Amino acid sequence: MKSKAKKIDTTFLTPLEVYSLVVNGDLKKFPNGYITKESMKEILRYVILEELHMSREEICHTISYPYLRKYKLGGTRRAFNSSIFSLITYCFP
């Protein structure tokens, strides 16, 4: 028998609230169509600057898609066409 997972309406949640639900396991993954450059920019800036406290040099030398997967952000490659350079320059101008 399948377990019934409760549905969470993410319509009115901020990107950081949705990210929190993904990290906590309340959502298995980001909702379809949710990953955009703007939503990922807000989440990435928060994670990298506020949670990881990385300097600009650390960002340039550390950030990669395998690294982002550790923080449940592997889907960002869709928003940035698999270009880590595009991601970094967009999120950290």
CSV table of C-alpha atoms in Angstrom, one decimal:
chain,number,residue,atom,x,y,z
A,1,MET,CA,0.0,0.0,0.0
A,2,LYS,CA,1.4,3.4,-1.0
A,3,SER,CA,1.8,6.0,1.7
A,4,LYS,CA,-0.1,9.2,1.2
A,5,ALA,CA,2.3,12.1,1.3
A,6,LYS,CA,0.7,15.4,2.1
A,7,LYS,CA,0.5,18.0,-0.6
A,8,ILE,CA,2.2,21.3,0.0
A,9,ASP,CA,1.1,24.3,-1.9
A,10,THR,CA,4.2,26.3,-2.7
A,11,THR,CA,2.4,29.0,-4.7
A,12,PHE,CA,2.8,31.7,-2.1
A,13,LEU,CA,6.1,30.6,-0.5
A,14,THR,CA,9.3,32.5,-1.0
A,15,PRO,CA,12.2,30.7,-2.7
A,16,LEU,CA,14.0,30.3,0.7
A,17,GLU,CA,10.9,28.8,2.2
A,18,VAL,CA,10.7,26.2,-0.6
A,19,TYR,CA,14.4,25.5,-0.3
A,20,SER,CA,13.9,24.9,3.4
A,21,LEU,CA,11.1,22.4,2.7
A,22,VAL,CA,13.4,20.5,0.2
A,23,VAL,CA,16.3,20.5,2.7
A,24,ASN,CA,14.1,19.3,5.6
A,25,GLY,CA,12.6,16.5,3.4
A,26,ASP,CA,9.1,17.9,3.4
A,27,LEU,CA,9.4,18.1,-0.3
A,28,LYS,CA,11.3,15.5,-2.2
A,29,LYS,CA,12.5,18.0,-4.8
A,30,PHE,CA,11.8,21.5,-6.1
A,31,PRO,CA,8.3,21.7,-7.7
A,32,ASN,CA,8.2,21.4,-11.5
A,33,GLY,CA,8.9,24.7,-13.2
A,34,TYR,CA,10.2,26.3,-10.0
A,35,ILE,CA,13.8,26.4,-10.9
A,36,THR,CA,14.4,29.7,-12.6
A,37,LYS,CA,17.4,32.0,-12.6
A,38,GLU,CA,15.8,34.4,-10.2
A,39,SER,CA,14.7,31.8,-7.6
A,40,MET,CA,18.0,30.1,-7.8
A,41,LYS,CA,19.9,33.4,-7.4
A,42,GLU,CA,18.1,34.1,-4.2
A,43,ILE,CA,18.7,30.6,-2.8
A,44,LEU,CA,22.3,30.4,-3.9
A,45,ARG,CA,23.2,33.8,-2.5
A,46,TYR,CA,21.6,32.9,0.8
A,47,VAL,CA,23.3,29.4,1.1
A,48,ILE,CA,26.7,30.6,-0.1
A,49,LEU,CA,26.9,33.9,1.8
A,50,GLU,CA,24.8,33.4,4.9
A,51,GLU,CA,25.1,29.6,5.7
A,52,LEU,CA,28.6,28.8,4.3
A,53,HIS,CA,30.1,32.3,4.8
A,54,MET,CA,32.3,32.0,1.6
A,55,SER,CA,34.5,34.8,0.4
A,56,ARG,CA,34.5,35.8,-3.3
A,57,GLU,CA,37.7,33.8,-3.8
A,58,GLU,CA,36.3,30.7,-2.2
A,59,ILE,CA,33.2,31.0,-4.4
A,60,CYS,CA,35.3,31.0,-7.5
A,61,HIS,CA,37.5,28.1,-6.5
A,62,THR,CA,34.9,25.9,-4.7
A,63,ILE,CA,31.5,26.1,-6.4
A,64,SER,CA,30.8,23.3,-8.8
A,65,TYR,CA,27.7,21.3,-9.6
A,66,PRO,CA,28.9,18.3,-7.6
A,67,TYR,CA,29.4,20.7,-4.7
A,68,LEU,CA,26.0,22.2,-5.1
A,69,ARG,CA,24.4,18.8,-5.1
A,70,LYS,CA,25.5,18.4,-1.4
A,71,TYR,CA,23.2,21.3,-0.6
A,72,LYS,CA,20.2,20.0,-2.7
A,73,LEU,CA,20.9,22.5,-5.4
A,74,GLY,CA,22.0,20.2,-8.3
A,75,GLY,CA,18.9,21.4,-10.3
A,76,THR,CA,20.5,24.8,-10.8
A,77,ARG,CA,22.3,23.4,-13.8
A,78,ARG,CA,18.9,23.5,-15.7
A,79,ALA,CA,18.5,27.2,-15.0
A,80,PHE,CA,22.0,28.0,-16.1
A,81,ASN,CA,22.4,25.6,-19.1
A,82,SER,CA,25.0,23.6,-17.2
A,83,SER,CA,27.4,26.5,-17.1
A,84,ILE,CA,29.0,27.1,-13.7
A,85,PHE,CA,30.5,30.3,-15.0
A,86,SER,CA,27.0,31.7,-16.0
A,87,LEU,CA,25.8,30.7,-12.5
A,88,ILE,CA,28.5,32.5,-10.7
A,89,THR,CA,28.5,35.6,-12.8
A,90,TYR,CA,24.7,35.9,-12.6
A,91,CYS,CA,24.4,35.3,-8.8
A,92,PHE,CA,27.5,37.2,-7.8
A,93,PRO,CA,27.9,40.1,-10.3
